[in-house]
Amino acid sequence: MARAFVPALTATVFMCVAAVVLAPLVRSQTQSDLAKYTVGKVKSGYVYATPPTRAMEDDDFQNPGSLWVDKGKTLWSAVDGSAGKSCQSCHNAAATSMRGVGATYPKFDAKLGRVIDLEQRIGLERQRMGAVPWEWESDQLLAMTTYVKAQSHGMPVNVSIDGPAHATYEEGKAFYQARRGQLDMSCQQCHVQNNNRLLRTEVLSQGQTNGFPTYRLSWQALGSVQRRFRECNEQIRAEPLAYGSPQYVALELYLAGVGKGLPIETPSVRK
Ligand code: HEC
Ligand code: HEC
């Protein structure tokens, strides 16, 4: 039994989960399948997910996230805004033009002089069309983010954390390590120091972001990575930040930097 490191969460909350992690995998899942989701010490949430959840992710027909990919595909060719254009008018087929693009976000935008995430990039594209940017967590923004990201499915996370993006990466790292909330906890305490232990009924993964937007069974919906950040902040009774806040964008860049090389899994399925 592991020690409880947070009195408020009680000793029963964290337990050694070697039994869960080492339990025999379903017959179709070999260690080499899982090796795809591991780069050195870096492991995708896929590795911590149960075999049925992994199977749901792997099968396009069962994966509920596929619905958002389909919606995104419809939106890609839908004309909207004062310029009378669709995404497709300028970019043609997403399978070609967007291949690998999602894996490079968050990214430094030279015109704006700051790092932006994929949702913000899509907002700028909407403005380019003379259309109103979609709201955060709207079905449309989730669908387009998922659709663009899915064009990089299986490709390695490939963000730049050097040069003009470096300061933002460092800001994200500082945020990740800072304690906050009534429970006075950092992201790192759960996802690094207590990685692989049980928190209530959930195995703590490394908190990687390569699968987002993610379909969460507990949400019964697809959600952005920032929705997850907000929920993790709320778990320790910290005030969640607004969607698109610079701190969350920096956090996204930091985590993508840590998870560099992991395959893009969008849309992943998690508990
Ligand atoms: C009027 C033409 C036009 C339309 C319409 C348009 N885009 Fe773009 N888009 C561009 C251009 C040009 C660039 C490259 C601009 C740059 O480098 O700053 C770009 C860049 C992008 C990028 C970033 C590529 C990268 O390598 O970082 C993404 C993602 C993107 N567009 C998605 C979309 C989506 C999604 C839509 C529809 C909602 C859309 N675009 C509509 C012209 C367009
Ligand atoms: C009290 C413990 C706790 C803290 C503190 C915490 N999280 Fe989490 N987080 C969880 C749990 C539980 C889950 C769901 C199981 C898992 O993947 O670890 C989760 C999941 C995640 C995931 C999804 C992983 C995936 O594969 O889908 C990300 C990303 C994440 N957390 C990031 C963060 C960030 C960033 C912070 C700090 C702002 C943070 N977490 C703080 C408990 C915590």
mmCIF file of N, CA and C in Angstrom, residues 20-34 46-47 49-51 54:
data_model
loop_
_atom_site.group_PDB
_atom_site.id
_atom_site.type_symbol
_atom_site.label_atom_id
_atom_site.label_comp_id
_atom_site.label_asym_id
_atom_site.label_seq_id
_atom_site.Cartn_x
_atom_site.Cartn_y
_atom_site.Cartn_z
ATOM 1 N N VAL A 20 -3.439 -3.783 -11.141
ATOM 2 C CA VAL A 20 -4.234 -3.328 -12.280
ATOM 3 C C VAL A 20 -3.358 -3.211 -13.516
ATOM 4 N N VAL A 21 -2.210 -2.587 -13.349
ATOM 5 C CA VAL A 21 -1.363 -2.302 -14.495
ATOM 6 C C VAL A 21 -0.748 -3.572 -15.073
ATOM 7 N N LEU A 22 -0.428 -4.509 -14.193
ATOM 8 C CA LEU A 22 0.225 -5.719 -14.667
ATOM 9 C C LEU A 22 -0.762 -6.839 -15.014
ATOM 10 N N ALA A 23 -2.035 -6.560 -14.804
ATOM 11 C CA ALA A 23 -3.037 -7.591 -15.098
ATOM 12 C C ALA A 23 -2.914 -8.026 -16.553
ATOM 13 N N PRO A 24 -3.216 -9.275 -16.838
ATOM 14 C CA PRO A 24 -3.067 -9.750 -18.214
ATOM 15 C C PRO A 24 -3.911 -8.902 -19.163
ATOM 16 N N LEU A 25 -3.366 -8.621 -20.300
ATOM 17 C CA LEU A 25 -4.081 -7.805 -21.266
ATOM 18 C C LEU A 25 -4.967 -8.715 -22.104
ATOM 19 N N VAL A 26 -5.993 -8.127 -22.704
ATOM 20 C CA VAL A 26 -6.870 -8.958 -23.542
ATOM 21 C C VAL A 26 -6.039 -9.605 -24.641
ATOM 22 N N ARG A 27 -6.543 -10.716 -25.147
ATOM 23 C CA ARG A 27 -5.685 -11.522 -26.010
ATOM 24 C C ARG A 27 -5.187 -10.793 -27.257
ATOM 25 N N SER A 28 -5.998 -9.847 -27.759
ATOM 26 C CA SER A 28 -5.577 -9.179 -28.986
ATOM 27 C C SER A 28 -4.498 -8.109 -28.734
ATOM 28 N N GLN A 29 -4.325 -7.740 -27.475
ATOM 29 C CA GLN A 29 -3.421 -6.629 -27.188
ATOM 30 C C GLN A 29 -2.051 -7.152 -26.788
ATOM 31 N N THR A 30 -1.082 -6.976 -27.604
ATOM 32 C CA THR A 30 0.253 -7.448 -27.243
ATOM 33 C C THR A 30 1.065 -6.285 -26.715
ATOM 34 N N GLN A 31 2.159 -6.597 -26.059
ATOM 35 C CA GLN A 31 3.033 -5.532 -25.550
ATOM 36 C C GLN A 31 3.532 -4.652 -26.683
ATOM 37 N N SER A 32 3.713 -5.237 -27.861
ATOM 38 C CA SER A 32 4.251 -4.417 -28.944
ATOM 39 C C SER A 32 3.221 -3.389 -29.411
ATOM 40 N N ASP A 33 1.902 -3.708 -29.301
ATOM 41 C CA ASP A 33 0.897 -2.692 -29.600
ATOM 42 C C ASP A 33 1.060 -1.508 -28.659
ATOM 43 N N LEU A 34 1.270 -1.832 -27.372
ATOM 44 C CA LEU A 34 1.397 -0.770 -26.378
ATOM 45 C C LEU A 34 2.695 0.005 -26.551
ATOM 46 N N TYR A 46 -3.303 6.069 -23.085
ATOM 47 C CA TYR A 46 -3.757 4.803 -23.685
ATOM 48 C C TYR A 46 -3.238 3.606 -22.894
ATOM 49 N N VAL A 47 -1.986 3.717 -22.446
ATOM 50 C CA VAL A 47 -1.332 2.614 -21.726
ATOM 51 C C VAL A 47 -2.034 2.346 -20.391
ATOM 52 N N ALA A 49 -5.266 3.063 -19.839
ATOM 53 C CA ALA A 49 -6.695 2.795 -20.051
ATOM 54 C C ALA A 49 -6.947 1.294 -19.980
ATOM 55 N N THR A 50 -8.183 0.911 -19.693
ATOM 56 C CA THR A 50 -8.512 -0.525 -19.628
ATOM 57 C C THR A 50 -8.612 -1.073 -21.051
ATOM 58 N N PRO A 51 -8.407 -2.380 -21.214
ATOM 59 C CA PRO A 51 -8.515 -2.970 -22.555
ATOM 60 C C PRO A 51 -9.841 -2.647 -23.273
ATOM 61 N N ARG A 54 -9.557 0.882 -24.593
ATOM 62 C CA ARG A 54 -8.627 0.926 -25.737
ATOM 63 C C ARG A 54 -9.288 0.372 -26.990
#
